[in-house]
């Protein structure tokens, strides 16, 4: 048994769905939300290369949808809704926009949409604001990112026109199974997708590992496996899965982008740049590929090349505010404030939080006043002086990615930060840029600083740099911060060199940080040989039930929970862990060590 979504396009029972929904079927039934069911006689027409079929049900006078007969694709940015049964949940509506037009290959178009498409949503109608069908949702696993696609409805119109000369239906077996799509209907794969939607990546990995032997050379499976590894921050494993998938599907620009992004996280920047270049070669109309290339150029201080790449990304996906912000940052570093301001305005139009409409540079005397304001606030950050920091804010602030907030919200945010990172060192990086605006008492301030944040109790250190944009009022001779945005790049600098005056140089080289999962749980590796009995147990003692057995070099997440058992013949320190298969329990703490 398997489920998908379809929709009637005529009162006499013609209906549309994805071909992979009925691949391998002996029979099929259409069920309406009101409980009515109709037997499906067979296939009228199929476009297997487009993953579409036109079916005929034994039905009369059924409610049906109207197909848009527009010859052009719906405009990027236009609103749409997907109505389907993701994971069997009937009548689910998800809203979004058309975010791009894509060419999978020659004469094979796709609509990229922001509305969610999940297993079970395959074949759903994508309708515009007038209720007309403009696309058919298609669940594609050819990448590692949360991208949603639909086939333009013009392909359905072609099937409908071709079917006019057809009186007989073909049996279901004529819809030949596409090996790549078989995995989409695997119940464990569907369950893994459901786990991912619930942010349970460990559970998804357990399910995918259970069916790995069934799909060892399936690119769709391998791309999803890589995505799950990346979600768990198992970056080396993610790279291996992506590379394997790309050997099978070397023209996947989205796949190359996923590989490049993961390599960048591993600081393998040369390899990441090669992957990004391959991504834009294979999919020159894919905005995130250009954005990745732009980021890598920016990291090399090649700001002109970065600006070109971000410009292409923003042109391809003009509704992505982050691309415009990155473009503005590149222009800022090129000392082109007018172009930077134009890009910033674009991003603010998208996010709807633009407190300033125009800005131009101010003279040196006034600039010094704002530079002093910034350096004072950075010094208060080093001191953890929350009260003085709060005195610099206006009553209402456009605060980072949170929108407009009050001072109570900001205080709680600062308290959380200093509790997590009680020791913070900062150092202004480069000149402060102060831009005038149409209002005499408002300024836009751009600057960067390097930071080193340390938590001695947790043994963690975070080192990196920030790119900041502030909006400042001057009222009664006092500067007040009423808008703040920040972009952080972590792990780019060596603190021993960059903070020589404020941080003691370590006597021995500092090891790289412990690899962590998305929820910051450390990842440990099993260091004991298998003969030691590497059992995860249900309770912290050697006589409790065995939950799972590990092997040397396996990895586990370390949970909160550590117990010393002093019973003879020897004491054991038990550590609570979760395996990569999602099994949680207790293991001898001496058998595992931090993975560095």
Coordinates of C-alpha atoms in Angstrom, one line a residue:
X1 CA 0.0 0.0 0.0
X2 CA 1.2 3.5 -0.8
X3 CA -0.4 6.9 -0.8
X4 CA -0.2 10.0 -2.9
X5 CA -2.3 13.0 -3.9
X6 CA -4.1 13.6 -7.1
X7 CA -6.9 15.9 -8.4
X8 CA -9.8 15.7 -10.8
X9 CA -9.6 18.0 -13.8
X10 CA -12.9 17.1 -15.3
X11 CA -16.4 16.1 -14.0
X12 CA -16.1 12.7 -15.9
X13 CA -13.3 11.5 -13.7
X14 CA -10.1 12.4 -15.4
X15 CA -7.4 12.9 -12.7
X16 CA -3.8 13.8 -12.5
X17 CA -1.0 12.6 -10.2
X18 CA 2.8 11.9 -10.3
X19 CA 3.8 8.7 -12.1
X20 CA 5.9 7.5 -9.2
X21 CA 2.7 7.4 -7.1
X22 CA 1.3 4.5 -9.1
X23 CA 4.5 2.8 -10.2
X24 CA 4.1 -1.0 -9.6
X25 CA 0.5 -0.7 -8.7
X26 CA -2.0 -3.5 -9.5
X27 CA -5.0 -1.3 -8.8
X28 CA -5.8 2.1 -7.4
X29 CA -8.6 4.0 -5.7
X30 CA -9.3 7.7 -5.5
X31 CA -10.7 8.9 -2.1
X32 CA -12.3 12.3 -1.5
X33 CA -12.2 14.2 1.7
X34 CA -15.9 13.5 2.2
X35 CA -15.2 9.8 2.2
X36 CA -16.4 9.0 -1.3
X37 CA -14.2 6.5 -3.2
X38 CA -13.8 5.8 -6.9
X39 CA -12.1 2.9 -8.6
X40 CA -9.5 4.0 -11.2
X41 CA -9.8 2.1 -14.5
X42 CA -6.3 2.8 -15.8
X43 CA -3.9 5.2 -17.5
X44 CA -5.1 7.5 -20.3
X45 CA -1.7 9.2 -21.0
X46 CA 1.6 9.3 -19.2
X47 CA 4.7 11.6 -19.5
X48 CA 7.2 9.5 -17.5
X49 CA 10.1 11.9 -18.2
X50 CA 8.0 14.5 -16.4
X51 CA 6.8 12.1 -13.7
X52 CA 3.1 12.8 -14.7
X53 CA 0.1 10.6 -15.5
X54 CA -3.5 11.2 -16.5
X55 CA -5.8 8.6 -15.1
X56 CA -9.4 7.7 -15.6
X57 CA -11.7 7.0 -12.7
X58 CA -15.1 5.4 -12.7
X59 CA -16.8 8.6 -11.8
X60 CA -19.4 11.1 -13.0
X61 CA -20.2 14.6 -11.9
X62 CA -17.2 14.8 -9.5
X63 CA -15.9 18.2 -8.3
X64 CA -12.9 19.2 -10.4
X65 CA -10.3 22.0 -10.6
X66 CA -9.7 24.4 -13.4
X67 CA -6.4 24.2 -15.2
X68 CA -4.7 27.5 -16.0
X69 CA -4.4 27.9 -19.8
X70 CA -1.7 30.6 -19.5
X71 CA 1.2 29.8 -21.9
X72 CA 3.8 31.6 -19.8
X73 CA 5.0 30.3 -16.4
X74 CA 3.6 32.0 -13.3
X75 CA 5.7 35.0 -12.2
X76 CA 8.4 34.6 -9.6
X77 CA 7.0 36.0 -6.4
X78 CA 3.4 35.2 -7.1
X79 CA 1.5 33.5 -4.3
X80 CA 0.4 29.9 -4.5
X81 CA -1.0 27.1 -2.3
X82 CA -0.4 23.4 -2.3
X83 CA -3.3 21.2 -1.2
X84 CA -2.4 17.6 -0.5
X85 CA -2.0 14.7 1.9
X86 CA 1.6 14.8 3.2
X87 CA 2.3 11.6 5.1
X88 CA -1.4 10.7 4.7
X89 CA -2.7 13.8 6.5
X90 CA -5.6 14.6 4.2
X91 CA -6.6 18.1 3.2
X92 CA -3.3 19.8 4.3
X93 CA -2.8 23.3 2.8
X94 CA 0.6 25.0 2.7
X95 CA 1.1 28.5 1.3
X96 CA 4.1 30.0 -0.4
X97 CA 5.3 31.8 -3.5
X98 CA 6.9 30.8 -6.8
X99 CA 10.6 31.4 -5.9
X100 CA 12.1 30.5 -9.2
X101 CA 11.9 28.9 -12.7
X102 CA 14.3 25.9 -13.1
X103 CA 15.5 23.8 -16.0
X104 CA 16.1 20.2 -15.0
X105 CA 17.4 19.6 -18.5
X106 CA 16.5 20.8 -22.0
X107 CA 12.7 21.1 -22.5
X108 CA 12.2 20.0 -18.9
X109 CA 11.0 22.9 -16.7
X110 CA 10.3 23.0 -13.0
X111 CA 8.7 25.6 -10.7
X112 CA 10.6 26.1 -7.5
X113 CA 8.1 26.9 -4.7
X114 CA 8.4 27.8 -1.0
X115 CA 5.2 25.8 -0.1
X116 CA 6.2 22.5 1.5
X117 CA 6.2 19.3 -0.7
X118 CA 6.6 16.1 1.3
X119 CA 6.1 12.3 0.7
X120 CA 2.3 12.0 0.2
X121 CA 2.1 15.5 -1.3
X122 CA 3.3 14.1 -4.7
X123 CA 0.7 14.9 -7.3
X124 CA -0.9 17.8 -5.3
X125 CA -2.4 20.7 -7.2
X126 CA -0.5 24.0 -6.9
X127 CA -3.1 26.7 -7.3
X128 CA -2.8 30.4 -7.8
X129 CA -4.8 33.2 -6.0
X130 CA -7.7 32.6 -8.4
X131 CA -7.9 28.9 -7.5
X132 CA -6.6 27.8 -10.9
X133 CA -4.0 25.0 -11.1
X134 CA -0.6 26.3 -12.2
X135 CA 1.5 23.3 -11.3
X136 CA 1.7 19.8 -9.9
X137 CA 3.8 19.3 -6.8
X138 CA 6.6 16.8 -7.3
X139 CA 8.7 15.4 -4.4
X140 CA 12.2 15.3 -5.8
X141 CA 15.2 13.9 -3.9
X142 CA 18.0 15.2 -6.1
X143 CA 19.6 17.5 -3.6
X144 CA 20.3 17.9 0.1
X145 CA 18.4 21.0 0.8
X146 CA 14.7 21.8 1.7
X147 CA 13.8 22.6 -1.9
X148 CA 10.2 22.1 -3.2
X149 CA 9.3 21.7 -6.9
X150 CA 6.3 21.5 -9.1
X151 CA 5.8 20.7 -12.8
X152 CA 4.2 23.5 -14.8
X153 CA 0.5 22.8 -15.6
X154 CA 1.3 23.1 -19.3
X155 CA 2.5 19.5 -19.2
X156 CA -1.0 18.4 -18.0
X157 CA -2.6 20.4 -20.8
X158 CA -0.5 18.4 -23.3
X159 CA -1.6 15.1 -21.8
X160 CA -5.2 16.2 -21.8
X161 CA -5.0 17.3 -25.5
X162 CA -3.3 13.9 -26.4
X163 CA -6.0 12.0 -24.5
X164 CA -8.8 13.3 -26.7
X165 CA -8.1 10.7 -29.3
X166 CA -7.9 7.9 -26.7
X167 CA -10.9 5.8 -25.8
X168 CA -9.2 2.9 -24.1
X169 CA -7.1 3.1 -20.9
X170 CA -3.8 1.3 -20.4
X171 CA -3.1 -1.0 -17.4
X172 CA -1.0 0.4 -14.5
X173 CA 2.0 -1.9 -15.4
X174 CA 2.6 0.3 -18.4
X175 CA 3.9 2.9 -16.1
X176 CA 7.4 1.5 -15.9
X177 CA 9.1 2.0 -12.5
X178 CA 11.9 4.5 -12.5
X179 CA 14.6 3.1 -10.2
X180 CA 15.5 6.5 -9.0
X181 CA 12.0 7.1 -7.7
X182 CA 11.4 3.8 -6.1
X183 CA 12.9 5.0 -2.9
X184 CA 10.3 7.7 -2.6
X185 CA 7.6 5.1 -1.9
X186 CA 9.7 3.1 0.6
X187 CA 7.8 3.3 3.9
X188 CA 11.0 3.7 5.9
X189 CA 12.2 6.5 3.6
X190 CA 8.8 8.2 4.1
X191 CA 9.1 7.7 7.9
X192 CA 12.7 9.2 7.8
X193 CA 11.3 12.3 6.0
X194 CA 8.6 12.5 8.7
X195 CA 11.3 12.3 11.4
X196 CA 13.3 15.1 9.7
X197 CA 10.2 17.3 9.6
X198 CA 10.0 16.8 13.4
X199 CA 13.7 17.8 13.7
X200 CA 14.7 14.2 14.7
X201 CA 17.7 13.7 12.5
X202 CA 19.0 10.9 14.7
X203 CA 15.8 9.0 14.1
X204 CA 15.9 9.7 10.4
X205 CA 19.5 8.3 10.2
X206 CA 18.4 5.1 12.0
X207 CA 15.6 4.6 9.5
X208 CA 17.9 5.3 6.5
X209 CA 20.6 3.0 7.8
X210 CA 18.0 0.3 7.9
X211 CA 17.3 0.5 4.2
X212 CA 20.9 1.4 3.0
X213 CA 21.5 -2.0 1.6
X214 CA 18.4 -1.7 -0.6
X215 CA 19.7 1.5 -2.3
X216 CA 23.5 1.4 -2.3
X217 CA 23.7 3.1 -5.8
X218 CA 20.6 5.3 -5.6
X219 CA 21.5 8.9 -6.0
X220 CA 18.2 10.1 -4.4
X221 CA 18.9 8.0 -1.3
X222 CA 22.5 9.1 -1.0
X223 CA 21.7 12.8 -1.3
X224 CA 19.2 12.5 1.5
X225 CA 21.6 10.5 3.6
X226 CA 24.2 13.2 3.1
X227 CA 21.7 15.8 4.2
X228 CA 20.9 13.9 7.4
X229 CA 24.6 13.5 8.2
X230 CA 25.0 17.3 7.6
X231 CA 22.1 18.0 10.0
X232 CA 23.8 15.9 12.6
X233 CA 27.1 17.8 12.0
X234 CA 28.8 14.5 10.8
X235 CA 30.4 16.5 8.1
X236 CA 33.0 13.9 6.8
X237 CA 30.2 11.3 6.4
X238 CA 28.1 13.9 4.6
X239 CA 30.9 14.7 2.2
X240 CA 31.3 10.9 1.4
X241 CA 27.6 10.5 0.8
X242 CA 27.4 13.6 -1.5
X243 CA 30.5 12.6 -3.4
X244 CA 29.0 9.1 -4.0
X245 CA 25.7 10.6 -5.1
X246 CA 27.5 13.0 -7.5
X247 CA 29.3 10.1 -9.2
X248 CA 25.9 8.8 -10.1
X249 CA 24.4 12.2 -10.9
X250 CA 27.3 14.5 -11.9
X251 CA 25.0 17.2 -13.4
X252 CA 23.2 18.0 -10.2
X253 CA 24.1 21.6 -9.5
X254 CA 22.1 21.5 -6.3
X255 CA 24.1 18.5 -5.2
X256 CA 27.4 20.2 -5.9
X257 CA 26.2 23.2 -3.9
X258 CA 25.4 20.9 -0.9
X259 CA 28.9 19.3 -1.2
X260 CA 30.6 22.7 -1.4
X261 CA 28.7 24.1 1.6
X262 CA 29.7 21.0 3.7
X263 CA 33.3 21.3 2.6
X264 CA 33.3 24.9 3.6
X265 CA 32.1 23.9 7.1
X266 CA 35.1 21.6 7.2
X267 CA 37.4 24.5 6.2
X268 CA 38.4 22.7 3.1
X269 CA 38.0 26.0 1.2
X270 CA 39.9 25.1 -2.0
X271 CA 37.7 21.9 -2.4
X272 CA 34.6 23.9 -1.5
X273 CA 35.4 26.5 -4.2
X274 CA 35.9 23.7 -6.8
X275 CA 32.5 22.3 -5.9
X276 CA 30.8 25.8 -6.1
X277 CA 32.3 26.4 -9.5
X278 CA 31.0 23.0 -10.7
X279 CA 27.6 23.9 -9.2
X280 CA 27.3 27.1 -11.2
X281 CA 28.5 25.3 -14.3
X282 CA 25.9 22.6 -14.0
X283 CA 23.1 24.9 -12.8
X284 CA 23.8 28.5 -13.8
X285 CA 20.3 29.5 -12.9
X286 CA 20.5 28.2 -9.3
X287 CA 20.9 31.2 -6.9
X288 CA 22.4 29.4 -3.9
X289 CA 25.2 28.1 -6.0
X290 CA 26.3 31.6 -6.9
X291 CA 25.8 32.7 -3.2
X292 CA 28.1 29.9 -2.0
X293 CA 30.7 31.0 -4.6
X294 CA 30.3 34.6 -3.5
X295 CA 30.9 33.7 0.2
X296 CA 34.0 31.7 -0.6
X297 CA 35.4 34.7 -2.7
X298 CA 34.5 37.0 0.2
X299 CA 36.5 34.8 2.6
X300 CA 39.5 35.3 0.3
X301 CA 38.9 39.1 0.4
X302 CA 38.1 38.9 -3.4
X303 CA 35.3 41.3 -2.9
X304 CA 34.8 42.3 -6.5
X305 CA 34.4 38.7 -7.5
X306 CA 32.1 38.1 -4.5
X307 CA 29.9 41.0 -5.5
X308 CA 29.6 39.6 -9.0
X309 CA 28.5 36.2 -7.6
X310 CA 26.1 37.7 -5.1
X311 CA 24.6 39.9 -7.8
X312 CA 23.8 36.8 -9.9
X313 CA 22.3 35.1 -6.9
X314 CA 20.1 38.1 -6.1
X315 CA 19.0 38.5 -9.7
X316 CA 18.0 34.8 -9.9
X317 CA 16.2 34.8 -6.5
X318 CA 15.3 38.5 -5.9
X319 CA 13.1 37.6 -2.9
X320 CA 16.0 36.3 -0.9
X321 CA 17.0 39.1 1.5
X322 CA 20.2 37.3 2.6
X323 CA 21.6 37.5 -0.9
X324 CA 21.0 41.2 -1.0
X325 CA 22.6 41.7 2.4
X326 CA 25.7 39.7 1.3
X327 CA 25.9 41.8 -1.8
X328 CA 25.7 45.0 0.3
X329 CA 28.5 43.7 2.5
X330 CA 30.7 43.1 -0.5
X331 CA 30.1 46.6 -1.8
X332 CA 30.8 48.0 1.6
X333 CA 34.2 46.3 1.8
X334 CA 34.9 47.6 -1.8
X335 CA 34.2 51.1 -0.4
X336 CA 31.2 51.6 -2.7
X337 CA 28.6 53.0 -0.2
X338 CA 26.0 54.0 -2.8
X339 CA 25.8 50.4 -4.2
X340 CA 25.9 49.0 -0.7
X341 CA 23.0 51.2 0.4
X342 CA 21.0 50.2 -2.7
X343 CA 21.4 46.5 -1.9
X344 CA 20.6 47.1 1.8
X345 CA 17.4 48.8 0.7
X346 CA 16.4 45.8 -1.4
X347 CA 16.9 43.4 1.6
X348 CA 14.9 45.7 3.8
X349 CA 12.0 46.0 1.3
X350 CA 11.8 42.2 1.5
X351 CA 12.0 41.8 5.3
X352 CA 9.9 44.9 5.9
X353 CA 12.1 46.2 8.7
X354 CA 13.8 49.2 7.0
X355 CA 14.1 52.1 9.5
X356 CA 16.2 54.2 7.0
X357 CA 15.5 55.0 3.4
X358 CA 18.8 56.6 2.2
X359 CA 22.3 57.1 3.5
X360 CA 25.5 58.9 2.4
X361 CA 28.9 59.3 4.1
X362 CA 29.5 61.8 6.9
X363 CA 32.6 63.9 7.7
X364 CA 35.4 62.9 10.0
X365 CA 34.5 64.9 13.2
X366 CA 31.1 63.4 13.4
X367 CA 32.3 60.0 12.5
X368 CA 34.6 60.0 15.5
X369 CA 31.6 60.5 17.8
X370 CA 30.0 57.3 16.5
X371 CA 33.3 55.4 16.6
X372 CA 33.6 56.3 20.3
X373 CA 30.0 55.1 20.8
X374 CA 30.9 51.7 19.2
X375 CA 34.2 51.2 21.1
X376 CA 32.5 52.0 24.4
X377 CA 29.8 49.5 23.7
X378 CA 32.4 46.8 22.7
X379 CA 34.3 47.5 26.0
X380 CA 31.1 47.1 28.0
X381 CA 30.6 43.8 26.1
X382 CA 34.0 42.6 27.3
X383 CA 33.1 43.6 30.9
X384 CA 29.7 41.9 30.7
X385 CA 28.1 45.2 31.8
X386 CA 24.5 44.5 30.9
X387 CA 23.1 47.7 32.6
X388 CA 25.3 50.0 30.6
X389 CA 24.7 48.1 27.4
X390 CA 21.0 48.4 27.9
X391 CA 21.3 52.2 28.4
X392 CA 22.5 52.5 24.8
X393 CA 19.2 51.1 23.4
X394 CA 16.1 53.0 22.4
X395 CA 12.8 51.8 23.9
X396 CA 11.9 50.0 20.7
X397 CA 14.6 48.4 18.5
X398 CA 14.7 46.5 15.2
X399 CA 16.8 43.8 16.8
X400 CA 18.8 41.4 14.6
X401 CA 16.4 38.8 13.1
X402 CA 13.7 39.2 15.7
X403 CA 11.9 42.3 14.2
X404 CA 10.8 45.1 16.5
X405 CA 11.3 44.2 20.2
X406 CA 11.4 46.1 23.6
X407 CA 14.3 46.4 26.0
X408 CA 13.1 43.6 28.2
X409 CA 13.5 41.2 25.3
X410 CA 17.1 42.5 24.6
X411 CA 18.0 42.2 28.3
X412 CA 17.0 38.5 28.3
X413 CA 18.9 37.9 25.2
X414 CA 22.1 39.5 26.6
X415 CA 21.6 37.5 29.9
X416 CA 21.4 34.3 27.9
X417 CA 24.5 35.2 26.0
X418 CA 26.7 36.0 29.0
X419 CA 25.5 32.9 30.8
X420 CA 26.6 30.8 27.9
X421 CA 29.8 32.8 27.2
X422 CA 31.0 34.5 30.4
X423 CA 34.4 35.6 29.0
X424 CA 34.3 37.6 25.8
X425 CA 37.1 39.5 24.1
X426 CA 36.4 41.8 21.1
X427 CA 38.6 43.8 18.8
X428 CA 37.5 46.4 16.2
X429 CA 38.5 45.3 12.8
X430 CA 39.1 48.1 10.3
X431 CA 37.5 51.5 10.0
X432 CA 33.9 52.4 11.1
X433 CA 31.7 53.7 8.2
X434 CA 29.1 56.3 9.2
X435 CA 26.4 57.2 6.7
X436 CA 24.1 60.2 6.8
X437 CA 20.3 59.8 6.1
X438 CA 17.4 62.0 5.2
X439 CA 16.8 62.7 8.9
X440 CA 19.4 64.9 10.5
X441 CA 19.2 62.9 13.8
X442 CA 19.6 59.5 12.3
X443 CA 22.8 57.7 11.1
X444 CA 23.6 54.3 9.7
X445 CA 26.8 52.8 11.0
X446 CA 28.7 49.9 9.4
X447 CA 31.7 48.1 11.1
X448 CA 33.3 44.8 11.8
X449 CA 35.0 43.2 14.9
X450 CA 36.8 40.0 15.8
X451 CA 35.7 38.1 18.9
X452 CA 36.7 35.3 21.2
X453 CA 34.0 34.0 23.5
X454 CA 34.9 31.4 26.1
X455 CA 33.0 29.2 28.6
X456 CA 35.5 27.9 31.1
X457 CA 33.0 25.6 32.8
X458 CA 31.9 23.9 29.5
X459 CA 35.4 24.0 28.0
X460 CA 34.2 25.6 24.8
X461 CA 35.7 28.6 22.9
X462 CA 34.1 30.4 19.9
X463 CA 36.3 32.5 17.7
X464 CA 35.3 34.5 14.6
X465 CA 34.4 37.9 13.2
X466 CA 31.2 39.9 12.7
X467 CA 29.8 42.3 10.1
X468 CA 27.5 44.8 11.8
X469 CA 25.0 47.4 10.8
X470 CA 23.5 49.8 13.3
X471 CA 20.9 52.6 13.1
X472 CA 21.5 55.3 15.6
X473 CA 19.4 58.3 16.8
X474 CA 20.9 61.4 18.4
X475 CA 18.5 62.8 21.0
X476 CA 19.4 65.5 23.5
X477 CA 23.1 65.0 22.9
X478 CA 22.8 61.2 23.5
X479 CA 23.2 58.4 21.0
X480 CA 20.6 55.7 21.1
X481 CA 20.7 52.4 19.1
X482 CA 17.3 51.7 17.5
X483 CA 18.3 49.2 14.8
X484 CA 20.8 46.4 14.9
X485 CA 21.8 43.6 12.5
X486 CA 24.7 41.2 12.7
X487 CA 26.2 38.5 10.6
X488 CA 28.7 36.2 12.3
X489 CA 31.3 34.0 10.7
X490 CA 32.7 31.5 13.2
X491 CA 36.1 29.8 13.4
X492 CA 38.0 31.9 10.9
X493 CA 40.8 33.3 13.0
X494 CA 43.5 32.0 15.3
X495 CA 43.0 33.7 18.7
X496 CA 46.6 33.4 19.8
X497 CA 47.6 35.9 17.0
X498 CA 44.6 38.1 16.8
X499 CA 44.2 38.8 20.6
X500 CA 47.8 38.9 21.7
X501 CA 47.2 41.6 24.3
X502 CA 44.1 40.2 25.9
X503 CA 44.5 36.4 25.6
X504 CA 47.5 34.5 27.0
X505 CA 49.2 32.4 24.3
X506 CA 48.8 28.7 25.2
X507 CA 51.9 26.7 26.1
X508 CA 50.9 23.9 23.7
X509 CA 48.8 24.1 20.5
X510 CA 45.1 24.1 21.2
X511 CA 43.2 21.2 19.7
X512 CA 40.4 21.9 17.4
X513 CA 36.9 22.0 19.0
X514 CA 34.9 18.9 19.7
X515 CA 32.5 18.2 16.8
X516 CA 28.9 18.7 17.9
X517 CA 25.4 17.9 16.7
X518 CA 22.8 20.5 15.9
X519 CA 21.7 20.8 19.6
X520 CA 25.4 21.2 20.6
X521 CA 25.8 17.7 22.1
X522 CA 29.4 16.6 21.7
X523 CA 30.2 13.7 19.4
X524 CA 32.5 11.0 20.9
X525 CA 34.2 8.1 19.2
X526 CA 34.5 4.6 20.6
X527 CA 38.2 4.0 21.4
X528 CA 37.9 0.5 23.0
X529 CA 38.3 -2.7 21.1
X530 CA 35.1 -4.8 20.5
X531 CA 36.3 -7.5 22.9
X532 CA 35.8 -5.1 25.8
X533 CA 32.0 -5.5 25.4
X534 CA 30.9 -2.2 24.1
X535 CA 27.2 -2.4 25.2
X536 CA 24.8 0.5 25.6
X537 CA 22.7 -0.5 28.6
X538 CA 19.3 0.6 29.8
X539 CA 20.6 1.5 33.3
X540 CA 24.1 2.5 34.6
X541 CA 25.2 -0.9 35.7
X542 CA 26.6 -4.0 34.0
X543 CA 23.6 -6.2 34.7
X544 CA 21.0 -4.1 33.1
X545 CA 19.4 -4.9 29.7
X546 CA 21.6 -4.3 26.6
X547 CA 20.0 -1.7 24.3
X548 CA 22.6 -1.8 21.5
X549 CA 26.2 -3.0 20.9
X550 CA 28.9 -0.7 19.4
X551 CA 32.1 -1.3 17.6
X552 CA 35.4 0.5 17.7
X553 CA 35.4 3.8 15.8
X554 CA 31.6 4.1 16.1
X555 CA 30.3 7.5 17.1
X556 CA 27.8 8.5 19.8
X557 CA 26.3 11.7 21.1
X558 CA 27.1 12.5 24.7
X559 CA 24.0 13.3 26.7
X560 CA 23.6 15.0 30.1
X561 CA 24.0 12.2 32.7
X562 CA 27.1 10.7 34.3
X563 CA 27.1 8.2 37.2
X564 CA 29.9 6.6 39.2
X565 CA 29.2 3.0 40.2
X566 CA 31.5 1.9 43.0
X567 CA 30.3 -1.7 43.2
X568 CA 33.0 -4.5 43.0
X569 CA 35.0 -5.8 41.3
X570 CA 35.9 -2.3 40.1
X571 CA 34.3 1.1 39.9
X572 CA 32.8 2.3 36.6
X573 CA 31.9 5.8 35.5
X574 CA 28.8 5.4 33.3
X575 CA 28.0 8.0 30.6
X576 CA 24.6 8.5 29.0
X577 CA 24.8 8.5 25.2
X578 CA 22.8 8.3 22.0
X579 CA 24.1 6.2 19.2
X580 CA 24.0 7.3 15.6
X581 CA 21.1 4.8 15.1
X582 CA 19.1 6.7 17.8
X583 CA 19.5 4.2 20.7
X584 CA 19.8 5.9 24.0
X585 CA 21.4 4.4 27.2
X586 CA 24.5 4.1 29.3
X587 CA 28.0 3.0 28.4
X588 CA 31.3 2.7 30.3
X589 CA 32.7 6.3 30.0
X590 CA 36.3 5.1 29.6
X591 CA 35.4 3.4 26.3
X592 CA 34.7 6.7 24.5
X593 CA 36.7 9.9 23.8
X594 CA 36.0 13.3 22.2
X595 CA 36.2 13.3 18.4
X596 CA 38.4 16.1 17.4

